Coordinates of C-alpha atoms and ligand atoms in Angstrom, one line a residue:
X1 CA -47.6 -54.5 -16.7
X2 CA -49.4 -53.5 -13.8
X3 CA -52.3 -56.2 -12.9
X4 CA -55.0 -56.7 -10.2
X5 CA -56.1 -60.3 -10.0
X6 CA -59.8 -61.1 -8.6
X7 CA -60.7 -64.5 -7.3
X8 CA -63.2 -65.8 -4.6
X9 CA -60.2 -68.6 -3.9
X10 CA -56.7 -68.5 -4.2
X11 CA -53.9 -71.3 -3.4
X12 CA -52.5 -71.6 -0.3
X13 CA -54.8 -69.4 1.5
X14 CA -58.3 -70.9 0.4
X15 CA -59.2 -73.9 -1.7
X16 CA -62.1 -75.5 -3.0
X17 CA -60.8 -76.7 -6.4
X18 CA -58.8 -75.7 -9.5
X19 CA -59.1 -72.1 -9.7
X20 CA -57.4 -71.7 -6.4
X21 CA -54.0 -73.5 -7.7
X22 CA -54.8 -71.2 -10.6
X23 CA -54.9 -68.1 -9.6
X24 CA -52.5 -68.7 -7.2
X25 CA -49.7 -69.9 -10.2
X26 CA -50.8 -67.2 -12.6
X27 CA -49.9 -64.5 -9.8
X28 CA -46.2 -66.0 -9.1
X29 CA -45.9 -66.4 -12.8
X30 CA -47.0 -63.2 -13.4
X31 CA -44.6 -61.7 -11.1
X32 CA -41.7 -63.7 -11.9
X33 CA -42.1 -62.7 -15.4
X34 CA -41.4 -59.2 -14.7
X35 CA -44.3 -57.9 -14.0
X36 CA -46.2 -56.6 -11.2
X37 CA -48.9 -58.6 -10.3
X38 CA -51.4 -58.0 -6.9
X39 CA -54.4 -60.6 -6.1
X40 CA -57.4 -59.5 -4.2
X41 CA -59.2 -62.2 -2.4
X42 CA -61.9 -62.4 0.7
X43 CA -60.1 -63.1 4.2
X44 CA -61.8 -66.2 5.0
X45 CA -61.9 -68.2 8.5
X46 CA -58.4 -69.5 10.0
X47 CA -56.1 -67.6 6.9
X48 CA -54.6 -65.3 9.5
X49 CA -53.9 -67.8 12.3
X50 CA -52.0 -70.0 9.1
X51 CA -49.9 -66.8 7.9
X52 CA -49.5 -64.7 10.6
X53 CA -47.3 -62.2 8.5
X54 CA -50.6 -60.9 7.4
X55 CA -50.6 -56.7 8.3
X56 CA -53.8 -54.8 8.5
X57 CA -53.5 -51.8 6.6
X58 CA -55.2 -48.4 7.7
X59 CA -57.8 -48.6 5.0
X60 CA -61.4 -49.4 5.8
X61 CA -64.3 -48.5 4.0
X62 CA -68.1 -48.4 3.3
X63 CA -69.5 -50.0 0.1
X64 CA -73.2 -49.4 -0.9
X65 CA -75.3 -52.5 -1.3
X66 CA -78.4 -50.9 -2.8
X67 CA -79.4 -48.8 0.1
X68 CA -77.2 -49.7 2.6
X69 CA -73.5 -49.3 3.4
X70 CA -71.6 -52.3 4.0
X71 CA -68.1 -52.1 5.8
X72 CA -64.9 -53.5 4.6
X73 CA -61.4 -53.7 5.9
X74 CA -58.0 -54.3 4.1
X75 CA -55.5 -56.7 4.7
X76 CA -52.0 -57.7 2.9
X77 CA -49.5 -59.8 2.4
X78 CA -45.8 -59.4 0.5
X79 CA -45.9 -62.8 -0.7
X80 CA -43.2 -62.8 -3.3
X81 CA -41.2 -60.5 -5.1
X82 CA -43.5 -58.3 -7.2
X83 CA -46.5 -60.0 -6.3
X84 CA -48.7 -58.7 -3.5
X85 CA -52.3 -60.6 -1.8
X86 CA -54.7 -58.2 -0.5
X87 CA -57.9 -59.4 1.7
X88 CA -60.9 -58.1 2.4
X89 CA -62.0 -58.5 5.6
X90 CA -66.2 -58.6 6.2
X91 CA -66.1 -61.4 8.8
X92 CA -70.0 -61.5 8.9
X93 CA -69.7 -62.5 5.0
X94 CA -66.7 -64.2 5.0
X95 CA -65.4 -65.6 8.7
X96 CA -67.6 -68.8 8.2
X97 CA -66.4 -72.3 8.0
X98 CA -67.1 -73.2 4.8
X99 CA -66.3 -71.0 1.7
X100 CA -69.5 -71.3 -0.6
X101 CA -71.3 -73.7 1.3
X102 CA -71.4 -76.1 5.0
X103 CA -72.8 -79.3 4.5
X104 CA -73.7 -79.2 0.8
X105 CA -75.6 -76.7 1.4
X106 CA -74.7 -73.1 0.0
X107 CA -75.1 -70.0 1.8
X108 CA -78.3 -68.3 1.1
X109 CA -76.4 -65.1 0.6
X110 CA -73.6 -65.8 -1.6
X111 CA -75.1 -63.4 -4.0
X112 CA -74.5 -60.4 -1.5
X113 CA -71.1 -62.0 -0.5
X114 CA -69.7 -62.1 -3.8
X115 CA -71.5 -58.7 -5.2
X116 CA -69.7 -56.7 -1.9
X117 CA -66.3 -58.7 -2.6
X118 CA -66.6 -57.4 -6.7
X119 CA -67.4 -54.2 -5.0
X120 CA -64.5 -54.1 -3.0
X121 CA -62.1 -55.3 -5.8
X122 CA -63.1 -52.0 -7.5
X123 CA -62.7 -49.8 -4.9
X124 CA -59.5 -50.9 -4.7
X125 CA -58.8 -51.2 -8.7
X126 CA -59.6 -47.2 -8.5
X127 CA -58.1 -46.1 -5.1
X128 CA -54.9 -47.5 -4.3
X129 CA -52.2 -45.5 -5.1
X130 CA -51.2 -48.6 -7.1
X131 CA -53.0 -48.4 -10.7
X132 CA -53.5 -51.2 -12.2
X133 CA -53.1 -51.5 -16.1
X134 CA -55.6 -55.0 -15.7
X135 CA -58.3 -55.8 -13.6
X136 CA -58.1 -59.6 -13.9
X137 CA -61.5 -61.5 -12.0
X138 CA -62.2 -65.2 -12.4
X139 CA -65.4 -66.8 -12.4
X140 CA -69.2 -65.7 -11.7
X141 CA -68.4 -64.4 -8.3
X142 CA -66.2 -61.5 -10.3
X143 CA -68.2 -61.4 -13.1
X144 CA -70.2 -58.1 -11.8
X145 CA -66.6 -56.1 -11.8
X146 CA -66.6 -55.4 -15.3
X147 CA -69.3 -54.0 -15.3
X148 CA -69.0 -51.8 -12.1
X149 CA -65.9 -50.6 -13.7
X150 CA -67.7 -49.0 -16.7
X151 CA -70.0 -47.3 -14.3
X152 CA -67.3 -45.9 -12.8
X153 CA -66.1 -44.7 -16.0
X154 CA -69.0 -43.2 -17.2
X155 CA -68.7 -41.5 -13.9
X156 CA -65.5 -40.2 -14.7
X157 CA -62.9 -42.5 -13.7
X158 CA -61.0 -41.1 -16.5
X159 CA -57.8 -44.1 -17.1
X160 CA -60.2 -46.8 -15.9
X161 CA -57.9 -49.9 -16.3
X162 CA -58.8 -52.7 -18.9
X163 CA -60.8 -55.9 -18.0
X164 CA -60.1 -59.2 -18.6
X165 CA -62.8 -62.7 -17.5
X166 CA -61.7 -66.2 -16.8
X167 CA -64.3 -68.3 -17.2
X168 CA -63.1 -71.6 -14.9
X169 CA -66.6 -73.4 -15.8
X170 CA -69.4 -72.2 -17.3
X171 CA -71.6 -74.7 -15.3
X172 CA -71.7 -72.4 -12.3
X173 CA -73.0 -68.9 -13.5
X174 CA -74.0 -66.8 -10.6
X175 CA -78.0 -66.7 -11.3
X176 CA -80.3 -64.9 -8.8
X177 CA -83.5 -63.0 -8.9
X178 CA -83.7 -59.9 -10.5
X179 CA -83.9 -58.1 -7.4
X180 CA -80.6 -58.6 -6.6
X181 CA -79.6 -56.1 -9.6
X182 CA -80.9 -53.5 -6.9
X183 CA -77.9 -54.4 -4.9
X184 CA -75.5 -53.8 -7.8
X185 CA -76.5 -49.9 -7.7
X186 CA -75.8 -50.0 -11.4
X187 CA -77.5 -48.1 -13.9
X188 CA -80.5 -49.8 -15.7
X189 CA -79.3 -49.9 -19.3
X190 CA -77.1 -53.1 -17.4
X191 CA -80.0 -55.0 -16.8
X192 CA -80.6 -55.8 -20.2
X193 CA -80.4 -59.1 -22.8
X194 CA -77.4 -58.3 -24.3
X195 CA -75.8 -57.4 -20.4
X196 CA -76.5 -59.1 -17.4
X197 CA -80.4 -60.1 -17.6
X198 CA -80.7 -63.9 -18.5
X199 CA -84.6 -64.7 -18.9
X200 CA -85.6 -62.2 -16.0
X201 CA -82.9 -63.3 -13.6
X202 CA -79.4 -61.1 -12.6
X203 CA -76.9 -63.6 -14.4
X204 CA -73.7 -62.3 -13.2
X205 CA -71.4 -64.6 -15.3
X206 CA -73.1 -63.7 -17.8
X207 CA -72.5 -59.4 -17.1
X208 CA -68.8 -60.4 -16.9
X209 CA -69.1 -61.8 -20.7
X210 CA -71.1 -59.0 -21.7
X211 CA -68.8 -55.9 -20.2
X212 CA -65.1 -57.8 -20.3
X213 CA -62.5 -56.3 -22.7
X214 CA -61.2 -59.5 -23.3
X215 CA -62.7 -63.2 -22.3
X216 CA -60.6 -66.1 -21.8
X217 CA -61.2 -69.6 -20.7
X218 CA -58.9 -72.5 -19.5
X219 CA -58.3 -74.4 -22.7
X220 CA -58.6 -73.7 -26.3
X221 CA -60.9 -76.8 -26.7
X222 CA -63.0 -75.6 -23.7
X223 CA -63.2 -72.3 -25.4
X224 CA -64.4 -74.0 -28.8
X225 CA -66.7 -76.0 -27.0
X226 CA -68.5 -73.2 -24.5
X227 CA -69.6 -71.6 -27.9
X228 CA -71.8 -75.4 -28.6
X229 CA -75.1 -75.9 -27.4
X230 CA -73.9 -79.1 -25.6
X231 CA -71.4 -77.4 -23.6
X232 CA -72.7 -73.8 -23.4
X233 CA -74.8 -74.4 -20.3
X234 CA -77.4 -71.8 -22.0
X235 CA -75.1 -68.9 -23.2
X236 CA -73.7 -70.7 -25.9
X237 CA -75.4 -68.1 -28.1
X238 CA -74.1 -65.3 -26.3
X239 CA -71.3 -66.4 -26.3
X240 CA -71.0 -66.8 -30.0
X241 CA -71.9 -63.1 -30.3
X242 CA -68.5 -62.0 -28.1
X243 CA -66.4 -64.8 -29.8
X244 CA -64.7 -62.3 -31.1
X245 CA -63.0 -61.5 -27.7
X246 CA -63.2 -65.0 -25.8
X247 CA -59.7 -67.2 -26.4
X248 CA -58.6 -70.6 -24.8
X249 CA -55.7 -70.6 -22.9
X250 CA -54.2 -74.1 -21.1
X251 CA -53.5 -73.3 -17.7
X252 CA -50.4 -74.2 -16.2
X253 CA -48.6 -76.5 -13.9
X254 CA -47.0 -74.8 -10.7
X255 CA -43.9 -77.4 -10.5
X256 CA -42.7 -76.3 -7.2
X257 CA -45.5 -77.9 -5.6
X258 CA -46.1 -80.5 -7.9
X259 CA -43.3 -82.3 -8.3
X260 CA -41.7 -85.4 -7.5
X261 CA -38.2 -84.9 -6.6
X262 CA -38.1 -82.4 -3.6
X263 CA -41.9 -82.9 -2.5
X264 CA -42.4 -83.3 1.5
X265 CA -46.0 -85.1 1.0
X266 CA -44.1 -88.1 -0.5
X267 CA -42.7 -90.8 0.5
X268 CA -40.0 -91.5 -1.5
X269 CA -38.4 -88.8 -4.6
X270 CA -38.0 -89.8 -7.7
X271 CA -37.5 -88.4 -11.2
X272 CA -37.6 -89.8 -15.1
X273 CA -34.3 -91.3 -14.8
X274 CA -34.9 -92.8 -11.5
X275 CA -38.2 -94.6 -11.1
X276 CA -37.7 -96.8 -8.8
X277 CA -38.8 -94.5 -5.8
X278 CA -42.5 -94.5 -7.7
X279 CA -42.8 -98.3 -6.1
X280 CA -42.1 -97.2 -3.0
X281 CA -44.7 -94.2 -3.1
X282 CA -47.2 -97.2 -4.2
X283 CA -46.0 -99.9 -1.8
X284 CA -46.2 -97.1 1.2
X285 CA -50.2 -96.0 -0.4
X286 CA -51.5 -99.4 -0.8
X287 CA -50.5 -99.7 3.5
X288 CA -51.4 -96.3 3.8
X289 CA -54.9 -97.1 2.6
X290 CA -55.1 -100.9 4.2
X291 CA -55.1 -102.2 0.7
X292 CA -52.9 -105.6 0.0
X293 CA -49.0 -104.3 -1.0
X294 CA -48.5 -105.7 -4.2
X295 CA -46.5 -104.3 -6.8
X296 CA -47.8 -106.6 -9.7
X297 CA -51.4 -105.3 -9.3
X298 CA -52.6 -102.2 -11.0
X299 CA -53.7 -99.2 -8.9
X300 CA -56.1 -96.8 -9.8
X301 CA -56.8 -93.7 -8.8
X302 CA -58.8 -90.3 -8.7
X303 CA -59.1 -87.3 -6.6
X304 CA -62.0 -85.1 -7.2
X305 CA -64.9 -82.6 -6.3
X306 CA -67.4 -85.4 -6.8
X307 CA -69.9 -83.6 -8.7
X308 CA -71.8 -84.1 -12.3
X309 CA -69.1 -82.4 -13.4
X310 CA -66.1 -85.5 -12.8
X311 CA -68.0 -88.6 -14.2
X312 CA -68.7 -90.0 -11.0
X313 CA -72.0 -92.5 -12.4
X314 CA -70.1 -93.8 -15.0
X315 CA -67.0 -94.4 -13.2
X316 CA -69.2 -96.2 -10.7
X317 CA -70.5 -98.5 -12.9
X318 CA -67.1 -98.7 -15.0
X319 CA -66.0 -99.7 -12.3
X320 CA -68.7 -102.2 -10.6
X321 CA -67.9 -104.4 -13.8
X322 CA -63.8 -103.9 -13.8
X323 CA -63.5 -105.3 -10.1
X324 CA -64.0 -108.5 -11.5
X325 CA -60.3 -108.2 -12.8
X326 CA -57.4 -107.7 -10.6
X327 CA -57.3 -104.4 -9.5
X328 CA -57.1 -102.0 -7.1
X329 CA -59.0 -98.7 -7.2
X330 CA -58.8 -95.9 -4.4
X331 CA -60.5 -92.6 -4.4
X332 CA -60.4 -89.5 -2.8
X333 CA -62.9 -86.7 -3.1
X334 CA -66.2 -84.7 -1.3
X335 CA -69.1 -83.5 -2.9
X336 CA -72.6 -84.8 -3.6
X337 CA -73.8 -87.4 -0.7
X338 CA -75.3 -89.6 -3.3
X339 CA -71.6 -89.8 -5.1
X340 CA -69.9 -90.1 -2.0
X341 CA -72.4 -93.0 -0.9
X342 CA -71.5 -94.8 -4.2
X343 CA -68.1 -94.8 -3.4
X344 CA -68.6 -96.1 0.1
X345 CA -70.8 -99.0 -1.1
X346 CA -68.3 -100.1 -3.6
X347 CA -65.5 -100.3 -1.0
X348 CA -67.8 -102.3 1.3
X349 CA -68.4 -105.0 -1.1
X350 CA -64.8 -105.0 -2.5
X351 CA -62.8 -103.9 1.0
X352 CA -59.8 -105.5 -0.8
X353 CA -59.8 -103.8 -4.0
X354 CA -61.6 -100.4 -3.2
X355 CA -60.7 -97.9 -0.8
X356 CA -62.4 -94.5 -0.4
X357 CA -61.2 -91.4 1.3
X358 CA -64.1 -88.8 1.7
X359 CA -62.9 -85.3 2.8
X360 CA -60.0 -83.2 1.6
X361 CA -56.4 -83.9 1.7
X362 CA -53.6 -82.3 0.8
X363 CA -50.8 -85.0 1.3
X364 CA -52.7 -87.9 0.3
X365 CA -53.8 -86.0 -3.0
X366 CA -49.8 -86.2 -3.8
X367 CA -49.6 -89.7 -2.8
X368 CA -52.3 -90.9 -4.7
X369 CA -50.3 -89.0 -8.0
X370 CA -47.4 -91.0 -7.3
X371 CA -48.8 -94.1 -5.9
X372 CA -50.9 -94.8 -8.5
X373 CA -50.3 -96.4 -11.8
X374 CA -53.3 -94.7 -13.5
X375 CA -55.2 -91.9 -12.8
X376 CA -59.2 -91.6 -13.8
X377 CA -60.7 -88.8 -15.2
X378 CA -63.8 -89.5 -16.9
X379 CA -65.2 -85.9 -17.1
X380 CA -68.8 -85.1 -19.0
X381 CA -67.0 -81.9 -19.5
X382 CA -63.6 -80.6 -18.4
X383 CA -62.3 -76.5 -18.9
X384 CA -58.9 -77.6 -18.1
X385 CA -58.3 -80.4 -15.4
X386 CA -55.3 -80.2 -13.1
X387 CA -55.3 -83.6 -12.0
X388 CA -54.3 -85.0 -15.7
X389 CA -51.8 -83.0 -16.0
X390 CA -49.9 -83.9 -12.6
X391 CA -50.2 -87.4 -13.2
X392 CA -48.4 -86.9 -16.3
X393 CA -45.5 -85.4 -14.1
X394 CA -45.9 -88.2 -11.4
X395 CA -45.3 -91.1 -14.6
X396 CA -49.2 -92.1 -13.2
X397 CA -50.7 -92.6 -16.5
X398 CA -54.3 -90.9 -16.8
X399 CA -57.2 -92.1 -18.7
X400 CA -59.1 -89.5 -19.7
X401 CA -62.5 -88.7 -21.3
X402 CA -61.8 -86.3 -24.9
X403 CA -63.4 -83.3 -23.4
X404 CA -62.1 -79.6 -22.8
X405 CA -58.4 -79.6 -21.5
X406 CA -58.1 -83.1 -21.0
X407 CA -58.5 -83.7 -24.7
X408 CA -55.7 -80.9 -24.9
X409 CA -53.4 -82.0 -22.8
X410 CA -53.3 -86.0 -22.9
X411 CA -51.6 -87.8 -26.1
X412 CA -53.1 -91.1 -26.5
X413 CA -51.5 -94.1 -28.5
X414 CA -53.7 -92.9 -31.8
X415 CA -52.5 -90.1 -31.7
X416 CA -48.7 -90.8 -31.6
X417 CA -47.2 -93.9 -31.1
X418 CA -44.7 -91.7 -30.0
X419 CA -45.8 -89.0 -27.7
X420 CA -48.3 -91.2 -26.4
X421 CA -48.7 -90.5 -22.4
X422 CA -52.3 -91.3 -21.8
X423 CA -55.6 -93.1 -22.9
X424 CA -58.4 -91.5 -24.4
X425 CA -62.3 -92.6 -25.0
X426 CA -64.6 -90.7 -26.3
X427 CA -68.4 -91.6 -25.7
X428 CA -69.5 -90.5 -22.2
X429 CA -70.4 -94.3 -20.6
X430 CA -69.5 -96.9 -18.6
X431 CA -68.5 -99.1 -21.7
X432 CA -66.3 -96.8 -22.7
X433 CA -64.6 -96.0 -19.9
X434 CA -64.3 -100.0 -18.9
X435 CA -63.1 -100.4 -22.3
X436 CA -60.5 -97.7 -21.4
X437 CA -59.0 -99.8 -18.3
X438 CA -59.3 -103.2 -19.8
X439 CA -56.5 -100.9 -22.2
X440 CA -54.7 -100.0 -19.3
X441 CA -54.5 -103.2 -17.9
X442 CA -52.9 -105.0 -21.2
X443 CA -49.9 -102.3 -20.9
X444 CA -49.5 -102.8 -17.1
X445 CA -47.9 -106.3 -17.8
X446 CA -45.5 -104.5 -20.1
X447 CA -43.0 -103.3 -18.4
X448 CA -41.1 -101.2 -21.3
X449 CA -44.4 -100.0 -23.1
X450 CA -45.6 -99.0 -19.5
X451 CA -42.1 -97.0 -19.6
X452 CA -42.4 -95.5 -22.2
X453 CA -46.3 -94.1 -21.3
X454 CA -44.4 -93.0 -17.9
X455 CA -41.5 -90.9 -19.1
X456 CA -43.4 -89.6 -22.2
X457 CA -45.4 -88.2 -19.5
X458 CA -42.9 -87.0 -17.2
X459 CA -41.7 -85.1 -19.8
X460 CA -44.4 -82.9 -20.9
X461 CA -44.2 -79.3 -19.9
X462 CA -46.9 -77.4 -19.0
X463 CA -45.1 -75.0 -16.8
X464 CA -46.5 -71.7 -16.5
X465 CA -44.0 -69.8 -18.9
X466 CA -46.1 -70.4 -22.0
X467 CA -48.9 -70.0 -20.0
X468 CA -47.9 -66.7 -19.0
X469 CA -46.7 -65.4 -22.5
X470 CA -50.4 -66.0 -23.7
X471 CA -51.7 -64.6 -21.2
X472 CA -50.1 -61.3 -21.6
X473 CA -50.6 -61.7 -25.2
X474 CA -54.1 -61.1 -24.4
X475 CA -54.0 -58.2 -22.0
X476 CA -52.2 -56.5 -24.6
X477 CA -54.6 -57.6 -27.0
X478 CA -57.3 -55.4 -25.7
X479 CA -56.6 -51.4 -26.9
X480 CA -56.2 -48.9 -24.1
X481 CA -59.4 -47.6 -23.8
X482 CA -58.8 -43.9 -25.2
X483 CA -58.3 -45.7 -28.8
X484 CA -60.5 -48.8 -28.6
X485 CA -63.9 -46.8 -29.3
X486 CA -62.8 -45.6 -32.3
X487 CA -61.1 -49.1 -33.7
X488 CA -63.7 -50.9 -33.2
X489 CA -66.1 -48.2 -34.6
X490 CA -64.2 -47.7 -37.6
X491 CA -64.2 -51.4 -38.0
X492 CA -67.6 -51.9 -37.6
X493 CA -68.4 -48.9 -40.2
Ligands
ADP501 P1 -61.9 -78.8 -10.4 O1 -61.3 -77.4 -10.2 O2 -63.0 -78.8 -11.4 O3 -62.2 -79.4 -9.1 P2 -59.2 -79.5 -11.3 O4 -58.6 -80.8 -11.8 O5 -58.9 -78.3 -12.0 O6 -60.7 -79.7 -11.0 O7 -58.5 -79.2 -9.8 C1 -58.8 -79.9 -8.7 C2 -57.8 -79.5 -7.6 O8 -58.3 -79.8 -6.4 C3 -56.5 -80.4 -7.7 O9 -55.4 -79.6 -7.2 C4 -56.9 -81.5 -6.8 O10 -55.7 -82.2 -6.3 C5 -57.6 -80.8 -5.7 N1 -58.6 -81.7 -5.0 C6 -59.8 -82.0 -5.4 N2 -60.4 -82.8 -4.4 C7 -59.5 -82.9 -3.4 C8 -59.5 -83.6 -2.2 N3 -60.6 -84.2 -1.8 N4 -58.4 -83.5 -1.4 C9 -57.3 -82.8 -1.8 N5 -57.3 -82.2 -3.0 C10 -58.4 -82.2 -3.8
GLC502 C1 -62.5 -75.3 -12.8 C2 -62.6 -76.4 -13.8 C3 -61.3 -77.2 -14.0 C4 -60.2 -76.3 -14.1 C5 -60.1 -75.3 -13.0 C6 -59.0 -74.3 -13.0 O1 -62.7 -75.7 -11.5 O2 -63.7 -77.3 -13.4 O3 -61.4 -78.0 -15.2 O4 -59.0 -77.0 -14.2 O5 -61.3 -74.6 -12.9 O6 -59.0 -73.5 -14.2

């Protein structure tokens, strides 16, 4: 198969979270699997100085925004066998030094930024001499390409390919005002409830669900729960009426970067057979991060966007009442000023059980995984979760909140006595989540049961085969458009 994928990030060239190592996996998996797989992505700031094997190709061109033109220019990259990056380069949109926002603070005109890079993902969808079968997009900042692909269509873009949606979180929808549909330069009959109006406002997540062939989202529970009034961040309805087309699908884990054997960020390999080296990795973090080195007290740890999102006031206060206990805690993470000042605060009144890291980093994100005994993620809601799922590779044991994919991919000790590689807890507070360390501190002491959690863990495999196999499952699951009319007519009837 022949597919185009669309993201506004995409690991190692831009990262703000998740979907980068996403999209970024999916395309290598994609590829290795056979087939041919292209990703289209903005050029942001510094990418070019960092791969310099990056060739302009003799393609520029003009995109309308409403009624003006906006210019583009094409870049590439042969990145891997069968697998190609394009960029688009619009350096007033995209040459900036943040990549949604600077200082907490988004750009005003992420709307425009985003509708010109869907734009430009079409274009090329329809002009290369490479056809794709799938035009792939991910998130709200896509969402707008389904629907600019039917356009086309009705145009006469005769073998318009198919179009699949990845919703990565539901919480961030691209809403704007309604005249910013004017920008689209889509027909009218698109601005409507069952497309992409939501309450008077140009919802373009929301277009993407409405005009995708197929809908997927990061894990089956996160799909189940997206279609809940708790969890469907207002389209829960909508998306109840497309459930038909939306499936959950667990992303995978890209092993050759997360790993523990052959992994330059560490200091010290080491595998399920040989675990020793994971007490080095945690002596070498505790003096990394000026706490005291030593072995016989727990370490916890979390790395995370430190949003609404990741739990951040109930870990706080989890925590607050756990310090009394010996412990050590470290975090690493950006995001809201008010979390980050939490953080700060706590490591000022404990300086020799807390310590905080606030910015991004790559090395010390793989530290932390292998320094760490246990690994926090108390989500209020979770699609997938990354983090979890590398600390089950690193033997760091992660205690999780039952939401999304951390419910999917953590076994706790109810669940199997065998399998068991994690702690769950279920309500979302700061008694629960205390309740779920004072757990994890009863099997620190024991060394075989603590073991056991480790390898189970290590063990797991959430490589990016299955992932892939679904994945293409679902592409396929969507009819190529000559017949789909009439199927879904006829079943309709
Ligand atoms: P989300 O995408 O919601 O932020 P995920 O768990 O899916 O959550 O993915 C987060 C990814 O971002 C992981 O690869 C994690 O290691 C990385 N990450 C988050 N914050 C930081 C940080 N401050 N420094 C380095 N890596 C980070
Ligand atoms: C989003 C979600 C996260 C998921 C990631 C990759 O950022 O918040 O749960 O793992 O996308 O799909």
């Amino acid at each position: 198969m022949k597919i185009l994928l669309a993201s506004s990030e995409v690991y190692p060239f831009s990262k703000t979270g998740g979907l980068a190592d996403m999209v970024g996996a999916l395309g290598v998996a994609l590829a290795e699997a056979g087939h041919e797989a292209r990703i289209v992505t903005p050029l942001y700031r510094g990418i070019r100085e960092k791969f310099p094997a990056l060739r302009k190709v003799d393609w520029n061109f003009y995109l309308p925004l409403g009624d003006k033109f906006v210019a583009g220019q094409l870049w590439e990259l042969d990145y891997a066998p069968r697998l190609k990056i394009y960029f688009i380069e619009q350096p007033e949109f995209f040459d900036r030094a943040g990549i949604y926002h600077e200082k907490n603070i988004s750009y005003p005109d992420n709307d425009t930024r985003y509708l010109f890079f869907s734009k430009c993902v079409v274009h090329l969808a329809r002009y290369l001499p490479w056809q794709p079968d799938i035009v792939h997009g991910h998130d709200w900042q896509t969402g707008l390409v389904p629907a600019l692909i039917l356009q086309a269509k009705r145009e006469g873009w005769g073998d318009a390919p198919r179009t699949c949606l990845t919703i990565h979180n539901l919480a961030y929808q691209g809403v704007f005002p309604k005249a910013v549909f004017a920008l689209t330069n889509l027909a009218p009959d698109f601005f409507t409830p069952s497309g992409a109006e939501f309450f008077g406002f140009l919802n373009c997540l929301k277009a993407g669900i409405a005009f995708a062939d197929i809908i997927t989202t990061v894990s089956p529970r996160y799909a189940r729960e997206i279609t809940t009034e708790e969890f469907g961040c207002g389209l829960d309805g909508f998306l109840r009426t497309h459930a038909g087309k939306l499936t959950g699908i667990l992303n995978g884990v890209d092993y050759a970067e997360w790993n523990t054997e052959k992994n330059r960020h560490l200091f010290k390999p080491y595998s399920v057979t040989q675990l020793a080296g994971k007490k080095i990795n945690k002596r070498e973090l505790q003096r990394q991060l000026a706490l005291p080195v030593n072995e016989k007290i727990p370490l916890f740890g979390t790395i995370s966007r430190l949003a609404e999102q990741k739990g951040v006031d109930i870990q706080l206060a989890a925590l607050e009442e756990m310090l009394q206990a010996d412990l050590q805690f470290c975090v690493l993470g950006s995001g809201s000023p008010e979390f980050e000042r939490g953080y700060r605060e706590l490591a000022r009144r404990n300086p020799d059980k807390v310590a905080v890291r606030i910015g991004y980093d790559e090395t010390l994100a793989h530290r932390i995984e292998a320094g760490c005994d246990f690994f926090l993620m108390p989500s209020r809601f979770e699609p997938c979760g990354l983090n979890q799922m590398y600390s089950l590779r690193y033997g760091t044991i992660p205690i999780v909140r039952a939401t999304g994919g951390l419910d999917d991919s953590v076994v706790d000790y109810a669940e199997s006595s065998k399998k068991m590689n994690g702690i769950k807890f279920y309500d979302y507070s700061a008694r629960a989540l205390a309740k779920a360390i004072r757990k994890a501190m009863a099997i620190y002491p024991n060394a075989e049961l603590l073991k056991k959690f480790r390898q189970n863990g290590m063990r797991v495999d959430f490589s990016w085969k299955t992932t892939v196999r679904d994945y293409v499952k679902a592409y396929n699951s969507t009819n190529p458009p000559s017949s789909k009319l009439n199927i879904t007519n006829i079943v309709r009837l």
